[in-house]
PDB file of C-alpha atoms in Angstrom:
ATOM      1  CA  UNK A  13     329.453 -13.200 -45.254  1.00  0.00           C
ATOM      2  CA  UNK A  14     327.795 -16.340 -44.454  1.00  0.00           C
ATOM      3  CA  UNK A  15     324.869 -15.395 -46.609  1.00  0.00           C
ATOM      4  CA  UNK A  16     327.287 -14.979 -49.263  1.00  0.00           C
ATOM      5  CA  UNK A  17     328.017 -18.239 -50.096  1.00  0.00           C
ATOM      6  CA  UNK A  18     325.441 -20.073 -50.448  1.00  0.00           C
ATOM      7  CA  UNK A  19     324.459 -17.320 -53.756  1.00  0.00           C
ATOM      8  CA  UNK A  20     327.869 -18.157 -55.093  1.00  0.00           C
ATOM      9  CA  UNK A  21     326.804 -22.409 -54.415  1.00  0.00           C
ATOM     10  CA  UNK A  22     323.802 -21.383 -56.064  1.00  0.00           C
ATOM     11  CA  UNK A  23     326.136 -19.546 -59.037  1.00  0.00           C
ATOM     12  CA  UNK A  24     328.094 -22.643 -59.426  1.00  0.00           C
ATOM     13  CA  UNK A  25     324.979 -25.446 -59.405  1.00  0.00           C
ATOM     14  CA  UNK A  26     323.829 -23.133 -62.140  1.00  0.00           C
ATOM     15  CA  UNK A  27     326.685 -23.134 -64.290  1.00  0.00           C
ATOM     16  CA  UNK A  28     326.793 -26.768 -63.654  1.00  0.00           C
ATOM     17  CA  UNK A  29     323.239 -27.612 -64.525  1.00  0.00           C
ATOM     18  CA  UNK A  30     323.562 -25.119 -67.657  1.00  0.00           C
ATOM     19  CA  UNK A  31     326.982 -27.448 -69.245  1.00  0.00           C
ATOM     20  CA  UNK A  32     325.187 -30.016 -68.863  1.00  0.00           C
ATOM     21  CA  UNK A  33     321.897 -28.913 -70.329  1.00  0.00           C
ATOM     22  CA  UNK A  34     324.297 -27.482 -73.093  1.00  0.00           C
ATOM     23  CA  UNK A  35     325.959 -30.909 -73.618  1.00  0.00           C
ATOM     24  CA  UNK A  36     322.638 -32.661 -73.591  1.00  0.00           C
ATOM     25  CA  UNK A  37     321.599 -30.189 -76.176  1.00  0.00           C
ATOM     26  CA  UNK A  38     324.890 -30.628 -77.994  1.00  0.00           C
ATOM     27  CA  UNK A  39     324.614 -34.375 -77.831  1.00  0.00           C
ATOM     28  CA  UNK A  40     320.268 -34.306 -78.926  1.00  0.00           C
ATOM     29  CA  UNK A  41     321.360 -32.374 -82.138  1.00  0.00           C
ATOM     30  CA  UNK A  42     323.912 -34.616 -82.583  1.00  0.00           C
ATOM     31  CA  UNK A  43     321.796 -37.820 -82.188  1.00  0.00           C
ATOM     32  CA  UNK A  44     319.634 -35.923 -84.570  1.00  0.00           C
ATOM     33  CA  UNK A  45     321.855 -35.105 -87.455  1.00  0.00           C
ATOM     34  CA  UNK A  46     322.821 -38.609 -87.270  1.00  0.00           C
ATOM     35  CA  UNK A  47     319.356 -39.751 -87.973  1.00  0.00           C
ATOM     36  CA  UNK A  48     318.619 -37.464 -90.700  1.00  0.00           C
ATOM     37  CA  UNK A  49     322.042 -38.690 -92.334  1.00  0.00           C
ATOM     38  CA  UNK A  50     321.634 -41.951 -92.355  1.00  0.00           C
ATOM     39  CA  UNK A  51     317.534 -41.296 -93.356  1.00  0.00           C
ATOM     40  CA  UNK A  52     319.075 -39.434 -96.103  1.00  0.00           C
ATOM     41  CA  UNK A  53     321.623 -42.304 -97.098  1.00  0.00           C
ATOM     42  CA  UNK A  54     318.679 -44.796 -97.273  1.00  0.00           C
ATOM     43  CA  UNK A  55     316.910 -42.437 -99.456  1.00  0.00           C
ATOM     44  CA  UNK A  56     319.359 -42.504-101.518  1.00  0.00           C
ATOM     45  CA  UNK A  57     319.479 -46.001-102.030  1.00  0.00           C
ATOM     46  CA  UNK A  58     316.187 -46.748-102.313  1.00  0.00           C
ATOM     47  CA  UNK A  59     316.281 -44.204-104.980  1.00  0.00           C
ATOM     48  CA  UNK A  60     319.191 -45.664-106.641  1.00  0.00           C
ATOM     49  CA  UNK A  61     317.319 -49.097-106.038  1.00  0.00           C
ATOM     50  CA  UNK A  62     314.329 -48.039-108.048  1.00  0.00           C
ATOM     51  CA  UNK A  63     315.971 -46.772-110.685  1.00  0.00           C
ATOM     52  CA  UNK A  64     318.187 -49.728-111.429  1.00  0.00           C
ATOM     53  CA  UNK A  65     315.100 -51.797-111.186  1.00  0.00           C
ATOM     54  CA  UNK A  66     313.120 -49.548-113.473  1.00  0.00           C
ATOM     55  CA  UNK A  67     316.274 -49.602-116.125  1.00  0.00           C
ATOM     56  CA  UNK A  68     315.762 -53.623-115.897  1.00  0.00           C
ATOM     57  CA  UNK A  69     312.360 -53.712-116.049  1.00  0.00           C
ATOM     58  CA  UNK A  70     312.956 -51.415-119.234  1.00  0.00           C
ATOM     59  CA  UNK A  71     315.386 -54.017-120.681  1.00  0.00           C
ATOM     60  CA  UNK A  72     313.324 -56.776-120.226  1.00  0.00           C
ATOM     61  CA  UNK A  73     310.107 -55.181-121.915  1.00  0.00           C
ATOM     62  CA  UNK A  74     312.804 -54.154-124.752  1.00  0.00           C
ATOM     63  CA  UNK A  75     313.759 -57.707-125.311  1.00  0.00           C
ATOM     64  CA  UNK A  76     310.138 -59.156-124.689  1.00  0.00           C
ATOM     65  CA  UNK A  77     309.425 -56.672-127.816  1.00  0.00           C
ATOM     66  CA  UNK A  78     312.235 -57.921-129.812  1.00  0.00           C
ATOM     67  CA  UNK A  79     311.309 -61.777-129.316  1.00  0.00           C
ATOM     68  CA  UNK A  80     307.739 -60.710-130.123  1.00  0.00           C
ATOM     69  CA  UNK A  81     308.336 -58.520-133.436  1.00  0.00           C
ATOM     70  CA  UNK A  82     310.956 -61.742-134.282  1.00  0.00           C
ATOM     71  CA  UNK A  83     308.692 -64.161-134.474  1.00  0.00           C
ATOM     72  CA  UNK A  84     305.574 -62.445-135.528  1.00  0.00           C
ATOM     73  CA  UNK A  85     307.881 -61.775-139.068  1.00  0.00           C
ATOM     74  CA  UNK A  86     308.842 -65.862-138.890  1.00  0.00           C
ATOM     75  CA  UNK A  87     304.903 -66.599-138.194  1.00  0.00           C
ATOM     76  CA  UNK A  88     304.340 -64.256-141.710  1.00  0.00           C
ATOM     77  CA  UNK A  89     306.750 -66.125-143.554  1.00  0.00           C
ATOM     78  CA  UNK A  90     305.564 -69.494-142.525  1.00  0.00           C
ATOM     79  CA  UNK A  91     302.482 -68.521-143.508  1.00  0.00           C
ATOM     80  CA  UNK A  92     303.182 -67.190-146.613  1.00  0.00           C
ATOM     81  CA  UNK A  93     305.047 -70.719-147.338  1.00  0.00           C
ATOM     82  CA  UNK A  94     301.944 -72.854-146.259  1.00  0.00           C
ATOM     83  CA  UNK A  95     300.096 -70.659-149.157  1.00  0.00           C
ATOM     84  CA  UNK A  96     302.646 -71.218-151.616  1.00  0.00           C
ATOM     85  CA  UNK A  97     302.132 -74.943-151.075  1.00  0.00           C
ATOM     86  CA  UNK A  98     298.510 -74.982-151.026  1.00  0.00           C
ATOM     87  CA  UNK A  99     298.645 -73.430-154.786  1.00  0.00           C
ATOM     88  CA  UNK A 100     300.846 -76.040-155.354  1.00  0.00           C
ATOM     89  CA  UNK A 101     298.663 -78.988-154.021  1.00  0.00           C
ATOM     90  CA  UNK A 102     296.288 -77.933-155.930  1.00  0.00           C
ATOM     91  CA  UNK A 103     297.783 -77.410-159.425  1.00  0.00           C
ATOM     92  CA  UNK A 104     298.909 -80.964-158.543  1.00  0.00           C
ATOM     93  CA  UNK A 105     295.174 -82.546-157.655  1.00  0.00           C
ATOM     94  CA  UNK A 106     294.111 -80.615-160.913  1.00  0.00           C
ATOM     95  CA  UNK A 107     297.121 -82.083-163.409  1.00  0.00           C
ATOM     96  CA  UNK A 108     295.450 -85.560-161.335  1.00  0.00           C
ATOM     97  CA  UNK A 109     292.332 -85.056-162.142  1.00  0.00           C
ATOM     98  CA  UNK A 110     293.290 -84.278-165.816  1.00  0.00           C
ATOM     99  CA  UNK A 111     295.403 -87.472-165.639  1.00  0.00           C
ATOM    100  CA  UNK A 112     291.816 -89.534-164.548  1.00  0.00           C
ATOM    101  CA  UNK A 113     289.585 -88.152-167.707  1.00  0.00           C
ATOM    102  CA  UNK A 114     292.401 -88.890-170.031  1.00  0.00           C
ATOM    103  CA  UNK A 115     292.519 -92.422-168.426  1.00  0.00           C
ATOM    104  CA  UNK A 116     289.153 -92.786-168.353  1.00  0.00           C
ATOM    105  CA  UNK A 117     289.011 -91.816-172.173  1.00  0.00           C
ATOM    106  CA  UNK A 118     291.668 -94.034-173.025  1.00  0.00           C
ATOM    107  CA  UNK A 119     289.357 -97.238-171.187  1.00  0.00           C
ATOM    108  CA  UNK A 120     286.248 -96.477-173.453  1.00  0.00           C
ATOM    109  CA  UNK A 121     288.454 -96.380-176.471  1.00  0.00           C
ATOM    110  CA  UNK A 122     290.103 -99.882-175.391  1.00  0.00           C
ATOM    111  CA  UNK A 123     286.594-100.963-174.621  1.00  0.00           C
ATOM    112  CA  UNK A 124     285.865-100.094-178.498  1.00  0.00           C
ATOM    113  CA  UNK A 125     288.670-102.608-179.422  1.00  0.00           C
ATOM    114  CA  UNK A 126     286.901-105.754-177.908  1.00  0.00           C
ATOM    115  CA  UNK A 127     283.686-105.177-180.248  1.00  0.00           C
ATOM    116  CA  UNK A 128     286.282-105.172-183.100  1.00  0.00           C
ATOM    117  CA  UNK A 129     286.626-108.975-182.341  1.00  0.00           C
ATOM    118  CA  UNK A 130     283.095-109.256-182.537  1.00  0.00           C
ATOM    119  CA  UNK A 131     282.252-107.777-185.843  1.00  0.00           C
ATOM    120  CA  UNK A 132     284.478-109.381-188.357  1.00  0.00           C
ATOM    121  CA  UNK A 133     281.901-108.287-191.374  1.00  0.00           C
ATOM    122  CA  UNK A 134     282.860-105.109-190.531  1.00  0.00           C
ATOM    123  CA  UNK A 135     286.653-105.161-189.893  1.00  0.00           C
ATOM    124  CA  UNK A 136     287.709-102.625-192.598  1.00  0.00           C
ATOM    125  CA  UNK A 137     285.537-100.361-191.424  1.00  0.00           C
ATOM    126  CA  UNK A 138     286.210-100.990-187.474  1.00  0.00           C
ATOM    127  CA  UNK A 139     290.210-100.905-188.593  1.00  0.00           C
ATOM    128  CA  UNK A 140     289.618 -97.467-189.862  1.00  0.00           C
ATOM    129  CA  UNK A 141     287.734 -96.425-186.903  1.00  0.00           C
ATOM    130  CA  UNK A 142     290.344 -98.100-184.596  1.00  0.00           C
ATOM    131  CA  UNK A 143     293.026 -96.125-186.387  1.00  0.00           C
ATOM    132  CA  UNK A 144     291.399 -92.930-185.938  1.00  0.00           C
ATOM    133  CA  UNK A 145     290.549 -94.066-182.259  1.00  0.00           C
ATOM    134  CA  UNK A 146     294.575 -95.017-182.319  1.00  0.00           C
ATOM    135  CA  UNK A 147     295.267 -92.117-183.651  1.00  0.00           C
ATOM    136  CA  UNK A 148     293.987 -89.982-180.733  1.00  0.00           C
ATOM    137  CA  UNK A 149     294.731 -92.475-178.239  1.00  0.00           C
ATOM    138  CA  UNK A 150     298.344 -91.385-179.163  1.00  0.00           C
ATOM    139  CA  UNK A 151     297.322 -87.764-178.480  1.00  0.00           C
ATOM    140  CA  UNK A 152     295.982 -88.290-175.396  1.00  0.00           C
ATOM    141  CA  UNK A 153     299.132 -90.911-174.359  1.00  0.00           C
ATOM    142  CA  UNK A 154     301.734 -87.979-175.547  1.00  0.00           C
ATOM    143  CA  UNK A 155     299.247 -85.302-173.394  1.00  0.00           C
ATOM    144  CA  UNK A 156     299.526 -88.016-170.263  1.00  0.00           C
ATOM    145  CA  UNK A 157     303.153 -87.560-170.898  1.00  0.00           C
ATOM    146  CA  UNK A 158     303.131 -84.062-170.833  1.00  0.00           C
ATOM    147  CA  UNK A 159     300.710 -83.656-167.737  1.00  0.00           C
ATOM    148  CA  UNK A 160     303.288 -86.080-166.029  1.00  0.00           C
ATOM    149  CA  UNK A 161     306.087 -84.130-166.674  1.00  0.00           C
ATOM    150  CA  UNK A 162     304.378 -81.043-165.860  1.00  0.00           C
ATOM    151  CA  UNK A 163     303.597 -82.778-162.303  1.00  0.00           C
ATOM    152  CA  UNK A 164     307.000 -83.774-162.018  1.00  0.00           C
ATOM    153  CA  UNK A 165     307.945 -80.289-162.659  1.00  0.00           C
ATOM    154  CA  UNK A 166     305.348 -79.128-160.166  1.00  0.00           C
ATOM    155  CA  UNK A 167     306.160 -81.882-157.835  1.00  0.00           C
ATOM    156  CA  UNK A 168     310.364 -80.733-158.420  1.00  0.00           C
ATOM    157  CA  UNK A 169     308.642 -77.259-156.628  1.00  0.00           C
ATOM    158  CA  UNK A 170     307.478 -78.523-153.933  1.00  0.00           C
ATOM    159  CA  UNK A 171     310.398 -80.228-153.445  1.00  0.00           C
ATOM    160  CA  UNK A 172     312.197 -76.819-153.620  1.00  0.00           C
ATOM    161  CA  UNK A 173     309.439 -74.748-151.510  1.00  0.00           C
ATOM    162  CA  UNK A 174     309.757 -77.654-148.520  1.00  0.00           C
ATOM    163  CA  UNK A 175     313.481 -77.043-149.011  1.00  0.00           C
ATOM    164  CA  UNK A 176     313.508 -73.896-148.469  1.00  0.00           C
ATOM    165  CA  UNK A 177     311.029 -74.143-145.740  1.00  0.00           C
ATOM    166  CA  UNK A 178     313.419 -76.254-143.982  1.00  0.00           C
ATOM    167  CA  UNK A 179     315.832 -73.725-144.404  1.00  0.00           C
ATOM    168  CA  UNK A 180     313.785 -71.414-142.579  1.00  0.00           C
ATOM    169  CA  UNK A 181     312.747 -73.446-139.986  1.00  0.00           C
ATOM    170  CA  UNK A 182     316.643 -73.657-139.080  1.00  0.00           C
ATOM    171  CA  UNK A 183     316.899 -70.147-139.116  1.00  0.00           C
ATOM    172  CA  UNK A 184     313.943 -69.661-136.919  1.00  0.00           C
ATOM    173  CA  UNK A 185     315.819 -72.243-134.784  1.00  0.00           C
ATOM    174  CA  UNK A 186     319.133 -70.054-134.670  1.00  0.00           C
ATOM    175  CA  UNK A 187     317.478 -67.057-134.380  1.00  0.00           C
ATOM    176  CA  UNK A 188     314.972 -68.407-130.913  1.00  0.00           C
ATOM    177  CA  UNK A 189     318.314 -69.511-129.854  1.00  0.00           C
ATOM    178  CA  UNK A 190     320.083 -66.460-129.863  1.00  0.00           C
ATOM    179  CA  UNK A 191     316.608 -64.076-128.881  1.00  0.00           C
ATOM    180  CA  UNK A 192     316.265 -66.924-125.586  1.00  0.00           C
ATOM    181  CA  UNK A 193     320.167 -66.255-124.697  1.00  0.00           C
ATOM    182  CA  UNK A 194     319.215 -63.165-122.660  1.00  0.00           C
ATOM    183  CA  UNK A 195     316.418 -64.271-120.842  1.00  0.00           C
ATOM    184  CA  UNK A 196     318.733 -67.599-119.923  1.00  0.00           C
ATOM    185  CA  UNK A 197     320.966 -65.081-118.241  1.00  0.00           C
ATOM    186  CA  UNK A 198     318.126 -63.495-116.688  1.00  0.00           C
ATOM    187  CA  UNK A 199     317.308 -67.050-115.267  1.00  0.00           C
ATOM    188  CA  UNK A 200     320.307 -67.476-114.194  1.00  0.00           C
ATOM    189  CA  UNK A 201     320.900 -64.017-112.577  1.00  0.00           C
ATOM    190  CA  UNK A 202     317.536 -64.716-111.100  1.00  0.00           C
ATOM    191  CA  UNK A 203     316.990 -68.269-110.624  1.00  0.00           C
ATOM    192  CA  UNK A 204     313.423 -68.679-109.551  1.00  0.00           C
ATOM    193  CA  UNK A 205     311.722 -72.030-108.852  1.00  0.00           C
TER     194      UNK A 205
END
């Protein structure tokens, strides 16, 4: 009998050490489903991190490409309207340089006049030659008048083109405005230094 009980001391230390082994166990896979949890919750956010990221990133390369396409078109137009007023500078310097040979003409024929002092022998024939001379100098006085109207005409174009070209400018000015609002929000989202 005596040898008896220490098998059923032995028995019992067994079952003992066996619960707890058990709850160890129990409490190891618990630990360890825990980890893997929350190692699968940070996953997750990093994932959802990324993404939200990568859909900004994509709405800030969309805008960059809108501001970029926007003012490549206002660069063509400007362009265009710096041509348009080259062509007219120069019709202008030509109508100018028109305006200098018919000047010039007109001071040789005026120089003519002063030898019609001289020669008084000759004054019938000089007054027929300074009527014929008078005659063209006319000409040439009503063609001044039309090449200055003309470059007041031109010169009412230019006045026009720079108008409009101001009116462009301002719409450029609206239009950087409104392509710079969402990269103030960004700013101010982000404020960086």
């Amino acid at each position: 009998m005596a040898s008896e009980l220490p098998e059923l001391k032995a028995s019992a230390d067994e079952s003992v050490l066996q619960a707890q082994y058990l709850r160890a166990l129990s409490s190891f896979e618990g630990i360890m489903l825990a980890q893997i949890e929350m190692k699968t919750q940070l996953g997750n956010r990093l994932n959802w991190t990324i993404r939200a990221g990568l859909i900004l990133l994509g709405g800030i390369a969309v805008s960059i490409l809108v501001l970029l396409l926007t003012l490549s078109s206002q660069i063509n137009r400007m362009s265009d309207m710096v041509v348009a007023m080259n062509v007219h500078f120069e019709s202008v310097t030509i109508r100018m340089d028109n305006i200098t040979q018919a000047m010039g003409v007109m001071e040789k024929q005026v120089a003519l006049m002063g030898q019609v002092g001289e020669a008084t022998a000759k004054m019938d024939q000089e007054m027929a030659v300074m009527q014929g001379h008078m005659r063209r100098m006319r000409g040439d006085v009503a063609g001044v008048r039309r090449e200055l109207s003309t470059v007041k005409g031109e010169m009412a174009g230019i006045a026009a083109t720079i108008h409009s070209m101001n009116g462009e400018v301002g719409i450029m000015g609206h239009e950087m405005r409104r392509l710079s609002k969402p990269a103030r929000t960004f700013n101010r989202m982000f404020p960086f230094p």
